[in-house]
Structures are given as C-alpha cells and as structure tokens.
Amino acid sequence: MKQQYKYRILLLVLMTIFTFSCTQSTTKNEIAKQETEVKNDPLPSWNEGSSKKAMIDFVTKTTNEEGADFVPVADRIACFDNDGTLWSEQPMYFQMAFALDQIKVLAPQHLEWKTKQPFKAVLEGDMKTVMAGGEKSLAELMMATHAGMTTEAFDASVKQWIKTAIHPKTGKHYNEMTFLPMVELLNYLRSNGYKTFIVSGGGIDFMRAWAEDAYGIPPYQVIGSSGEYEYEVKEGKGELMKIAELNFNDDKEGKPVGIIRNIGKRPVFTVGNSDGDYAMMQYTSTGTGPRFGMIIHHTDSIREVSYDRDSPIGKLNKGLDDATKYNWLIVDMKKDWKKIYSFEK
C-alpha cells in the first residue's frame, strides 16, 4: 500500500513537471511568435492596404544602399505636425484646454479676473463669450498662463496637467490621446535611421514637457511657436523667465522657416493634417530626390471626429485639392487605422 502511494506521488510530481514544462514552452512560443509578428509587421495598428504599403516601400527603397533612391542616414529627416497628426485636437487644441484650466488655478492670485474679459467668461464657464473674443482673447489667455514664471515652473505645471486633466469626450487623460498608428510609424522610421522631429504651431515649451514620453522625440527635436525669455539671477542661480511676448510663430509659412533654422536640412518625409502644414509639406515635396508627404484625413466620426474643409480647427482644404499635384498620400483614418488609440479594445 505504501509502495502504491509512493508511485502515485511520483506520478503526480512527474505530471506537474511535464505540465509546467509544456506551459513554459507554450509561453515562450507565444512570445517568439509575437516578436516575429512585430518584426514582420512594424505597423500592426495599420490595416493592410495602399497607405501602409506606400510607407513601407518608401522606407525600404530609401534605406537600400544599392538602390537609386538611397538616402544617407544624415539626410533622413522626418517632420511631423503634432495637433491632429500625432494626437487629437478636438473639440479644441489641447494647449488651449491647458490654458483654460490654468486660468482657474491662477485665479486666486488675480482677483481682477472676476470682472475682466475674457478671464471672467472662463471662470464662469461661458465659452461662447470666450470664443467671441477671437484671436485677441485667446492670445490674452495664452500669455497669462504661459508667462511670468521660470521655464522649469512652466514645465512642471504642464507635466502635472497632462497626467491629470480629462478629455471631455473620451474621459481619458490627454497623454492617452496620442494616435497609436503614428507612434508606430515614428518608431519604424527611427529603427531605419530616420531622425524624427515635431514641427508644430503649438507652443514649444508646452510640447517639450511631454513629447519624449509620448513619442520618443527628445526636447531638442521639437520645433514650435515660442515666446520670449529673459535671463535672471536669483539667489546666485541663473533662471530663464518666460515673458509675454511672441518670438516666433511656427505655423503655415513659418514651418519651413522653423525647419531650416533648427534642423538646417530639407525633410525627406513629412506628415501633417491641415492647411497649416501645407507650406511644410510643399517645402518637403519640391526638393530633389525621393520625397514623401502624407496627410492624416480625419474621417472617423465614431472613434474620433470627422472634419476637414469647414472646420475652424484643423481645416483641410488646400491640402486635399493639391494632394495629387504633390503626390501626397492621404491617409483615411477610418479606413486605414485598425486602432486609433492604445486604450481601444
């Protein structure tokens, strides 16, 4: 009886070891399979089709040293707009959402805002009055929340906001609203020797606070609109203060200017989503040698927002009209993107 019991125990142990071994083997096989799939498909959130093929074909031919379209590593410059291209921009630019929230945070220090427009409207939640003030009102709000502090203090306030503020439609934090297919494209380009830059009309200090975590793009590869700075020494420490003066507007025709000032080379690969990116894409596409221009067309009204020619934000009119002229690829968000955000099921 004892002998049988010993055999049963031995059999149970052997079966457990065998099962564990098989489970480990299966897990390793699954991991290997996933790694192979990623290697074979660097853009898994893109549906198979002409758009995905065009990107992969371009990268393949420009990195083939024996091909006629080979581009040296030093010249592999890829520029991306941010708002509407790398993350969402509706129902308002996210930087404006930050400014509105900061008005409420700073209000106790500015009692005059209770009676002064457009601050009074912001504090009362009257967005109709805020928007009725046009660019002048919006500029006042931006200057009030983006100046009068050190660059470090501003950076900290942006980082805190981006992790805690909630998007009104999705209920997600703003740093979760990046487009997964575009993050994959950035990684794919970098894995093939391309240097990726943000070239945006958004504020340079605002984007630098979170772009590296979101996209893998370091602060020195972010180009954007910028205010003036003033150097001060406080208690023996050098500080840069942000002051309420516009230094450079990196939008529309300003984008090629920002590129040449900060990069010094014409891009080979450029992506935008609105007419604000038209000049940057035109500058890229009219250079010599292989060039790639791509427009993100917001066509998905269910998972994101559908808009183009008549939108007050991210208006896309000239870009659609001249896409064929410059051989720009128009990405249909609804058709081409398997997933838009990483949090999608």
mmCIF file of C-alpha atoms in Angstrom:
data_model
loop_
_atom_site.group_PDB
_atom_site.id
_atom_site.type_symbol
_atom_site.label_atom_id
_atom_site.label_comp_id
_atom_site.label_asym_id
_atom_site.label_seq_id
_atom_site.Cartn_x
_atom_site.Cartn_y
_atom_site.Cartn_z
ATOM 1 C CA MET A 1 0.000 0.000 0.000
ATOM 2 C CA LYS A 2 2.826 2.372 0.927
ATOM 3 C CA GLN A 3 4.595 1.419 -2.288
ATOM 4 C CA GLN A 4 1.493 2.298 -4.379
ATOM 5 C CA TYR A 5 1.181 5.581 -2.555
ATOM 6 C CA LYS A 6 4.816 6.405 -3.377
ATOM 7 C CA TYR A 7 4.195 5.631 -7.056
ATOM 8 C CA ARG A 8 1.138 7.888 -7.099
ATOM 9 C CA ILE A 9 3.087 10.756 -5.567
ATOM 10 C CA LEU A 10 5.924 10.217 -8.054
ATOM 11 C CA LEU A 11 3.468 10.147 -10.952
ATOM 12 C CA LEU A 12 1.814 13.355 -9.727
ATOM 13 C CA VAL A 13 5.187 15.116 -9.455
ATOM 14 C CA LEU A 14 6.198 13.996 -12.943
ATOM 15 C CA MET A 15 2.867 15.149 -14.401
ATOM 16 C CA THR A 16 3.234 18.549 -12.693
ATOM 17 C CA ILE A 17 6.751 18.987 -14.042
ATOM 18 C CA PHE A 18 5.602 17.963 -17.516
ATOM 19 C CA THR A 19 2.628 20.333 -17.442
ATOM 20 C CA PHE A 20 4.794 23.227 -16.193
ATOM 21 C CA SER A 21 7.372 22.478 -18.866
ATOM 22 C CA CYS A 22 4.703 22.484 -21.578
ATOM 23 C CA THR A 23 3.235 25.733 -20.245
ATOM 24 C CA GLN A 24 6.660 27.379 -20.247
ATOM 25 C CA SER A 25 7.285 26.099 -23.744
ATOM 26 C CA THR A 26 3.910 27.392 -24.947
ATOM 27 C CA THR A 27 4.521 30.806 -23.346
ATOM 28 C CA LYS A 28 7.960 31.052 -24.942
ATOM 29 C CA ASN A 29 6.485 30.047 -28.289
ATOM 30 C CA GLU A 30 3.769 32.697 -27.971
ATOM 31 C CA ILE A 31 6.332 35.381 -27.113
ATOM 32 C CA ALA A 32 8.532 34.313 -30.020
ATOM 33 C CA LYS A 33 5.510 34.401 -32.325
ATOM 34 C CA GLN A 34 4.569 37.907 -31.163
ATOM 35 C CA GLU A 35 8.147 39.128 -31.631
ATOM 36 C CA THR A 36 8.209 37.656 -35.132
ATOM 37 C CA GLU A 37 4.889 39.302 -35.947
ATOM 38 C CA VAL A 38 6.166 42.704 -34.777
ATOM 39 C CA LYS A 39 9.357 42.235 -36.758
ATOM 40 C CA ASN A 40 7.440 41.224 -39.866
ATOM 41 C CA ASP A 41 4.813 43.928 -39.346
ATOM 42 C CA PRO A 42 6.253 47.156 -37.887
ATOM 43 C CA LEU A 43 2.859 48.881 -38.244
ATOM 44 C CA PRO A 44 0.346 46.480 -36.659
ATOM 45 C CA SER A 45 -2.286 49.168 -35.999
ATOM 46 C CA TRP A 46 -2.486 49.982 -39.704
ATOM 47 C CA ASN A 47 -4.858 47.994 -41.905
ATOM 48 C CA GLU A 48 -3.306 46.293 -44.902
ATOM 49 C CA GLY A 49 -3.689 48.448 -47.990
ATOM 50 C CA SER A 50 -2.111 51.044 -50.251
ATOM 51 C CA SER A 51 -1.292 53.524 -47.469
ATOM 52 C CA LYS A 52 0.627 51.060 -45.338
ATOM 53 C CA LYS A 53 2.386 49.660 -48.406
ATOM 54 C CA ALA A 54 3.406 53.129 -49.612
ATOM 55 C CA MET A 55 5.127 53.957 -46.311
ATOM 56 C CA ILE A 56 6.973 50.658 -46.076
ATOM 57 C CA ASP A 57 8.010 50.802 -49.742
ATOM 58 C CA PHE A 58 9.404 54.319 -49.296
ATOM 59 C CA VAL A 59 11.416 53.428 -46.194
ATOM 60 C CA THR A 60 12.671 50.254 -47.874
ATOM 61 C CA LYS A 61 13.904 51.987 -51.011
ATOM 62 C CA THR A 62 15.498 54.944 -49.189
ATOM 63 C CA THR A 63 17.479 52.651 -46.884
ATOM 64 C CA ASN A 64 18.710 50.282 -49.613
ATOM 65 C CA GLU A 65 22.356 51.246 -50.163
ATOM 66 C CA GLU A 66 22.418 49.682 -53.622
ATOM 67 C CA GLY A 67 19.217 51.330 -54.834
ATOM 68 C CA ALA A 68 18.826 54.502 -56.903
ATOM 69 C CA ASP A 69 16.683 56.144 -54.179
ATOM 70 C CA PHE A 70 19.074 55.534 -51.283
ATOM 71 C CA VAL A 71 19.145 58.382 -48.752
ATOM 72 C CA PRO A 72 22.206 58.652 -46.463
ATOM 73 C CA VAL A 73 21.459 58.426 -42.749
ATOM 74 C CA ALA A 74 22.493 62.055 -42.222
ATOM 75 C CA ASP A 75 19.737 63.192 -44.605
ATOM 76 C CA ARG A 76 16.925 61.006 -43.275
ATOM 77 C CA ILE A 77 14.884 63.818 -41.751
ATOM 78 C CA ALA A 78 11.209 63.199 -40.938
ATOM 79 C CA CYS A 79 8.981 66.046 -39.721
ATOM 80 C CA PHE A 80 5.558 65.672 -38.106
ATOM 81 C CA ASP A 81 2.928 68.188 -37.169
ATOM 82 C CA ASN A 82 1.518 67.499 -33.695
ATOM 83 C CA ASP A 83 -2.098 68.651 -33.239
ATOM 84 C CA GLY A 84 -4.365 66.425 -35.326
ATOM 85 C CA THR A 85 -1.380 64.470 -36.652
ATOM 86 C CA LEU A 86 0.175 62.777 -33.624
ATOM 87 C CA TRP A 87 -2.702 63.298 -31.196
ATOM 88 C CA SER A 88 -6.261 64.601 -31.277
ATOM 89 C CA GLU A 89 -7.138 68.290 -31.492
ATOM 90 C CA GLN A 90 -10.922 68.351 -30.993
ATOM 91 C CA PRO A 91 -13.069 69.933 -29.583
ATOM 92 C CA MET A 92 -10.223 72.421 -29.081
ATOM 93 C CA TYR A 93 -6.437 72.409 -29.222
ATOM 94 C CA PHE A 94 -5.212 70.641 -26.105
ATOM 95 C CA GLN A 95 -2.886 73.516 -25.271
ATOM 96 C CA MET A 96 -5.916 75.807 -25.121
ATOM 97 C CA ALA A 97 -7.591 73.344 -22.733
ATOM 98 C CA PHE A 98 -4.459 73.625 -20.580
ATOM 99 C CA ALA A 99 -4.644 77.437 -20.669
ATOM 100 C CA LEU A 100 -8.311 77.444 -19.618
ATOM 101 C CA ASP A 101 -7.599 75.103 -16.716
ATOM 102 C CA GLN A 102 -4.621 77.220 -15.648
ATOM 103 C CA ILE A 103 -6.780 80.356 -15.539
ATOM 104 C CA LYS A 104 -8.860 78.642 -12.848
ATOM 105 C CA VAL A 105 -5.733 77.540 -10.978
ATOM 106 C CA LEU A 106 -4.192 81.035 -11.058
ATOM 107 C CA ALA A 107 -7.433 82.964 -10.411
ATOM 108 C CA PRO A 108 -6.870 83.362 -6.618
ATOM 109 C CA GLN A 109 -3.724 85.345 -7.456
ATOM 110 C CA HIS A 110 -5.615 87.613 -9.892
ATOM 111 C CA LEU A 111 -8.793 88.963 -8.288
ATOM 112 C CA GLU A 112 -9.202 91.379 -11.208
ATOM 113 C CA TRP A 113 -10.063 88.446 -13.476
ATOM 114 C CA LYS A 114 -13.514 88.201 -11.840
ATOM 115 C CA THR A 115 -14.587 91.298 -13.771
ATOM 116 C CA LYS A 116 -12.161 91.380 -16.700
ATOM 117 C CA GLN A 117 -12.841 89.611 -20.003
ATOM 118 C CA PRO A 118 -12.023 87.073 -21.337
ATOM 119 C CA PHE A 119 -10.966 85.791 -17.883
ATOM 120 C CA LYS A 120 -14.408 86.405 -16.361
ATOM 121 C CA ALA A 121 -16.024 84.247 -19.062
ATOM 122 C CA VAL A 122 -13.526 81.419 -18.483
ATOM 123 C CA LEU A 123 -14.176 81.407 -14.736
ATOM 124 C CA GLU A 124 -17.923 81.335 -15.380
ATOM 125 C CA GLY A 125 -17.655 78.569 -17.980
ATOM 126 C CA ASP A 126 -19.012 80.870 -20.702
ATOM 127 C CA MET A 127 -17.091 79.531 -23.696
ATOM 128 C CA LYS A 128 -19.370 81.340 -26.169
ATOM 129 C CA THR A 129 -18.094 84.696 -24.885
ATOM 130 C CA VAL A 130 -14.514 83.428 -24.797
ATOM 131 C CA MET A 131 -14.630 82.343 -28.447
ATOM 132 C CA ALA A 132 -16.469 85.511 -29.485
ATOM 133 C CA GLY A 133 -13.374 87.454 -28.471
ATOM 134 C CA GLY A 134 -11.489 85.826 -31.335
ATOM 135 C CA GLU A 135 -7.712 85.547 -31.575
ATOM 136 C CA LYS A 136 -7.154 88.574 -29.347
ATOM 137 C CA SER A 137 -8.931 86.945 -26.399
ATOM 138 C CA LEU A 138 -7.239 83.599 -26.958
ATOM 139 C CA ALA A 139 -3.833 85.291 -27.129
ATOM 140 C CA GLU A 140 -4.534 87.039 -23.806
ATOM 141 C CA LEU A 141 -5.364 83.735 -22.167
ATOM 142 C CA MET A 142 -2.249 82.063 -23.553
ATOM 143 C CA MET A 143 0.049 84.872 -22.456
ATOM 144 C CA ALA A 144 -1.467 84.997 -18.971
ATOM 145 C CA THR A 145 -0.874 81.269 -18.413
ATOM 146 C CA HIS A 146 2.415 80.857 -20.292
ATOM 147 C CA ALA A 147 4.466 83.773 -18.927
ATOM 148 C CA GLY A 148 5.660 85.306 -15.668
ATOM 149 C CA MET A 149 7.363 82.135 -14.441
ATOM 150 C CA THR A 150 10.587 80.214 -14.925
ATOM 151 C CA THR A 151 10.853 77.643 -17.686
ATOM 152 C CA GLU A 152 11.191 74.935 -15.027
ATOM 153 C CA ALA A 153 7.992 76.026 -13.253
ATOM 154 C CA PHE A 154 6.075 76.045 -16.534
ATOM 155 C CA ASP A 155 7.426 72.611 -17.453
ATOM 156 C CA ALA A 156 6.280 71.218 -14.099
ATOM 157 C CA SER A 157 2.785 72.692 -14.469
ATOM 158 C CA VAL A 158 2.362 71.150 -17.929
ATOM 159 C CA LYS A 159 3.551 67.733 -16.761
ATOM 160 C CA GLN A 160 1.129 67.800 -13.845
ATOM 161 C CA TRP A 161 -1.779 68.843 -16.072
ATOM 162 C CA ILE A 162 -1.105 66.313 -18.853
ATOM 163 C CA LYS A 163 -1.292 63.439 -16.368
ATOM 164 C CA THR A 164 -4.418 64.566 -14.526
ATOM 165 C CA ALA A 165 -6.681 66.578 -16.874
ATOM 166 C CA ILE A 166 -9.510 64.676 -18.567
ATOM 167 C CA HIS A 167 -10.601 64.910 -22.197
ATOM 168 C CA PRO A 168 -14.320 65.862 -22.340
ATOM 169 C CA LYS A 169 -15.304 63.227 -24.911
ATOM 170 C CA THR A 170 -13.208 60.143 -24.120
ATOM 171 C CA GLY A 171 -12.754 60.622 -20.381
ATOM 172 C CA LYS A 172 -9.076 59.799 -20.825
ATOM 173 C CA HIS A 173 -6.022 61.800 -19.777
ATOM 174 C CA TYR A 174 -4.668 63.946 -22.574
ATOM 175 C CA ASN A 175 -1.423 61.986 -22.730
ATOM 176 C CA GLU A 176 -3.508 58.915 -23.613
ATOM 177 C CA MET A 177 -4.935 60.660 -26.678
ATOM 178 C CA THR A 178 -1.934 60.039 -28.913
ATOM 179 C CA PHE A 179 -2.550 58.143 -32.158
ATOM 180 C CA LEU A 180 -1.163 54.609 -31.861
ATOM 181 C CA PRO A 181 -0.586 54.185 -35.642
ATOM 182 C CA MET A 182 1.531 57.344 -35.666
ATOM 183 C CA VAL A 183 3.602 56.260 -32.659
ATOM 184 C CA GLU A 184 4.292 53.024 -34.540
ATOM 185 C CA LEU A 185 5.309 54.996 -37.618
ATOM 186 C CA LEU A 186 7.716 57.151 -35.584
ATOM 187 C CA ASN A 187 9.321 54.018 -34.124
ATOM 188 C CA TYR A 188 9.510 52.384 -37.552
ATOM 189 C CA LEU A 189 11.255 55.379 -39.083
ATOM 190 C CA ARG A 190 13.762 55.641 -36.242
ATOM 191 C CA SER A 191 14.535 51.928 -36.478
ATOM 192 C CA ASN A 192 15.552 52.632 -40.077
ATOM 193 C CA GLY A 193 17.892 55.515 -39.352
ATOM 194 C CA TYR A 194 15.429 58.403 -39.665
ATOM 195 C CA LYS A 195 15.539 61.318 -37.218
ATOM 196 C CA THR A 196 12.030 62.345 -36.198
ATOM 197 C CA PHE A 197 11.091 65.962 -35.437
ATOM 198 C CA ILE A 198 7.897 67.674 -34.318
ATOM 199 C CA VAL A 199 7.185 70.864 -36.280
ATOM 200 C CA SER A 200 4.032 72.391 -34.828
ATOM 201 C CA GLY A 201 2.187 75.652 -34.388
ATOM 202 C CA GLY A 202 1.790 74.658 -30.741
ATOM 203 C CA GLY A 203 3.964 76.125 -28.021
ATOM 204 C CA ILE A 204 7.460 74.691 -27.948
ATOM 205 C CA ASP A 205 7.715 74.665 -24.131
ATOM 206 C CA PHE A 206 4.283 73.040 -23.812
ATOM 207 C CA MET A 207 5.223 70.177 -26.154
ATOM 208 C CA ARG A 208 8.725 69.642 -24.798
ATOM 209 C CA ALA A 209 7.284 68.818 -21.377
ATOM 210 C CA TRP A 210 5.730 65.514 -22.530
ATOM 211 C CA ALA A 211 6.747 64.734 -26.154
ATOM 212 C CA GLU A 212 9.638 62.437 -25.255
ATOM 213 C CA ASP A 213 7.453 60.225 -23.063
ATOM 214 C CA ALA A 214 4.643 60.178 -25.626
ATOM 215 C CA TYR A 215 6.564 59.847 -28.889
ATOM 216 C CA GLY A 216 10.205 59.179 -28.091
ATOM 217 C CA ILE A 217 11.105 62.611 -29.516
ATOM 218 C CA PRO A 218 13.569 64.495 -27.268
ATOM 219 C CA PRO A 219 13.078 68.220 -26.479
ATOM 220 C CA TYR A 220 15.824 69.323 -28.876
ATOM 221 C CA GLN A 221 13.910 67.755 -31.765
ATOM 222 C CA VAL A 222 10.736 69.722 -31.047
ATOM 223 C CA ILE A 223 10.116 72.870 -33.092
ATOM 224 C CA GLY A 224 7.163 75.084 -32.196
ATOM 225 C CA SER A 225 5.889 78.587 -31.590
ATOM 226 C CA SER A 226 7.828 80.339 -28.862
ATOM 227 C CA GLY A 227 7.585 83.324 -26.574
ATOM 228 C CA GLU A 228 10.456 85.458 -25.387
ATOM 229 C CA TYR A 229 12.699 84.631 -22.439
ATOM 230 C CA GLU A 230 14.591 86.800 -20.021
ATOM 231 C CA TYR A 231 17.655 85.652 -18.118
ATOM 232 C CA GLU A 232 17.779 86.475 -14.417
ATOM 233 C CA VAL A 233 19.981 85.526 -11.475
ATOM 234 C CA LYS A 234 18.076 84.808 -8.275
ATOM 235 C CA GLU A 235 19.970 83.944 -5.096
ATOM 236 C CA GLY A 236 23.005 83.026 -7.153
ATOM 237 C CA LYS A 237 21.085 80.748 -9.530
ATOM 238 C CA GLY A 238 20.601 81.525 -13.213
ATOM 239 C CA GLU A 239 16.969 81.331 -14.347
ATOM 240 C CA LEU A 240 15.133 81.799 -17.630
ATOM 241 C CA MET A 241 11.850 83.637 -17.196
ATOM 242 C CA LYS A 242 9.040 83.332 -19.715
ATOM 243 C CA ILE A 243 7.710 86.754 -20.722
ATOM 244 C CA ALA A 244 4.508 87.718 -22.534
ATOM 245 C CA GLU A 245 5.946 88.434 -25.975
ATOM 246 C CA LEU A 246 5.758 86.267 -29.089
ATOM 247 C CA ASN A 247 9.162 85.403 -30.519
ATOM 248 C CA PHE A 248 8.251 83.050 -33.391
ATOM 249 C CA ASN A 249 5.003 81.680 -34.829
ATOM 250 C CA ASP A 250 5.750 78.211 -36.171
ATOM 251 C CA ASP A 251 2.643 77.860 -38.310
ATOM 252 C CA LYS A 252 1.889 77.852 -42.062
ATOM 253 C CA GLU A 253 4.775 79.575 -43.894
ATOM 254 C CA GLY A 254 6.610 79.759 -40.587
ATOM 255 C CA LYS A 255 7.099 75.989 -40.514
ATOM 256 C CA PRO A 256 9.717 75.786 -43.316
ATOM 257 C CA VAL A 257 11.472 78.724 -41.639
ATOM 258 C CA GLY A 258 11.487 76.862 -38.331
ATOM 259 C CA ILE A 259 12.843 73.766 -40.061
ATOM 260 C CA ILE A 260 15.791 75.495 -41.695
ATOM 261 C CA ARG A 261 16.595 77.456 -38.527
ATOM 262 C CA ASN A 262 16.576 74.431 -36.263
ATOM 263 C CA ILE A 263 17.433 71.466 -38.491
ATOM 264 C CA GLY A 264 19.329 73.034 -41.381
ATOM 265 C CA LYS A 265 18.098 70.490 -43.941
ATOM 266 C CA ARG A 266 15.031 69.959 -46.076
ATOM 267 C CA PRO A 267 12.983 66.991 -44.779
ATOM 268 C CA VAL A 268 12.617 63.799 -46.779
ATOM 269 C CA PHE A 269 9.453 62.622 -45.021
ATOM 270 C CA THR A 270 6.700 64.955 -43.758
ATOM 271 C CA VAL A 271 3.262 64.374 -42.234
ATOM 272 C CA GLY A 272 0.503 66.883 -41.458
ATOM 273 C CA ASN A 273 -3.260 67.067 -41.247
ATOM 274 C CA SER A 274 -4.301 70.618 -42.067
ATOM 275 C CA ASP A 275 -3.611 73.597 -44.290
ATOM 276 C CA GLY A 276 -1.383 74.888 -41.513
ATOM 277 C CA ASP A 277 1.034 72.145 -42.639
ATOM 278 C CA TYR A 278 0.721 72.928 -46.362
ATOM 279 C CA ALA A 279 3.905 75.005 -46.670
ATOM 280 C CA MET A 280 5.971 72.458 -44.718
ATOM 281 C CA MET A 281 4.761 69.642 -46.947
ATOM 282 C CA GLN A 282 5.243 71.687 -50.106
ATOM 283 C CA TYR A 283 8.789 72.548 -48.995
ATOM 284 C CA THR A 284 9.497 68.849 -48.484
ATOM 285 C CA SER A 285 7.931 67.601 -51.712
ATOM 286 C CA THR A 286 9.562 70.132 -54.043
ATOM 287 C CA GLY A 287 13.079 69.069 -53.104
ATOM 288 C CA THR A 288 15.215 66.821 -55.282
ATOM 289 C CA GLY A 289 15.433 63.064 -54.791
ATOM 290 C CA PRO A 290 12.877 60.788 -53.125
ATOM 291 C CA ARG A 291 10.283 62.656 -51.039
ATOM 292 C CA PHE A 292 7.244 61.560 -49.057
ATOM 293 C CA GLY A 293 4.314 63.729 -47.995
ATOM 294 C CA MET A 294 1.341 62.411 -46.049
ATOM 295 C CA ILE A 295 -1.938 63.933 -44.857
ATOM 296 C CA ILE A 296 -3.925 62.484 -41.966
ATOM 297 C CA HIS A 297 -7.572 62.853 -43.014
ATOM 298 C CA HIS A 298 -9.991 62.772 -40.079
ATOM 299 C CA THR A 299 -12.811 60.653 -41.480
ATOM 300 C CA ASP A 300 -13.840 58.612 -38.436
ATOM 301 C CA SER A 301 -16.827 60.204 -36.676
ATOM 302 C CA ILE A 302 -17.280 57.216 -34.338
ATOM 303 C CA ARG A 303 -13.834 56.580 -32.871
ATOM 304 C CA GLU A 304 -12.611 60.175 -33.241
ATOM 305 C CA VAL A 305 -14.098 63.203 -35.090
ATOM 306 C CA SER A 306 -14.848 63.676 -38.783
ATOM 307 C CA TYR A 307 -13.766 67.090 -40.149
ATOM 308 C CA ASP A 308 -11.831 68.779 -42.966
ATOM 309 C CA ARG A 309 -12.745 71.717 -45.253
ATOM 310 C CA ASP A 310 -15.078 73.717 -42.981
ATOM 311 C CA SER A 311 -13.595 73.006 -39.573
ATOM 312 C CA PRO A 312 -12.424 76.007 -37.505
ATOM 313 C CA ILE A 313 -9.810 73.664 -36.023
ATOM 314 C CA GLY A 314 -7.554 71.652 -38.330
ATOM 315 C CA LYS A 315 -9.091 72.995 -41.534
ATOM 316 C CA LEU A 316 -8.024 70.885 -44.506
ATOM 317 C CA ASN A 317 -8.879 72.458 -47.843
ATOM 318 C CA LYS A 318 -5.835 73.281 -49.961
ATOM 319 C CA GLY A 319 -4.177 70.061 -48.872
ATOM 320 C CA LEU A 320 -6.993 67.964 -50.275
ATOM 321 C CA ASP A 321 -7.088 69.968 -53.502
ATOM 322 C CA ASP A 322 -3.334 69.741 -54.169
ATOM 323 C CA ALA A 323 -2.569 66.257 -52.854
ATOM 324 C CA THR A 324 -2.386 64.774 -56.359
ATOM 325 C CA LYS A 325 -0.236 67.663 -57.616
ATOM 326 C CA TYR A 326 2.439 66.975 -54.997
ATOM 327 C CA ASN A 327 1.877 63.216 -54.815
ATOM 328 C CA TRP A 328 0.829 63.399 -51.167
ATOM 329 C CA LEU A 329 -0.615 60.260 -49.606
ATOM 330 C CA ILE A 330 -3.991 60.887 -47.982
ATOM 331 C CA VAL A 331 -4.473 58.557 -45.018
ATOM 332 C CA ASP A 332 -8.140 57.761 -44.420
ATOM 333 C CA MET A 333 -8.324 57.406 -40.640
ATOM 334 C CA LYS A 334 -11.499 55.328 -40.753
ATOM 335 C CA LYS A 335 -10.248 53.012 -43.471
ATOM 336 C CA ASP A 336 -6.511 52.801 -42.790
ATOM 337 C CA TRP A 337 -6.306 52.661 -38.997
ATOM 338 C CA LYS A 338 -7.137 49.391 -37.272
ATOM 339 C CA LYS A 339 -6.828 51.152 -33.910
ATOM 340 C CA ILE A 340 -6.679 54.866 -33.197
ATOM 341 C CA TYR A 341 -5.790 54.904 -29.506
ATOM 342 C CA SER A 342 -3.919 52.350 -27.423
ATOM 343 C CA PHE A 343 -6.858 52.114 -24.989
ATOM 344 C CA GLU A 344 -9.245 50.811 -27.673
ATOM 345 C CA LYS A 345 -10.376 47.231 -27.174
#
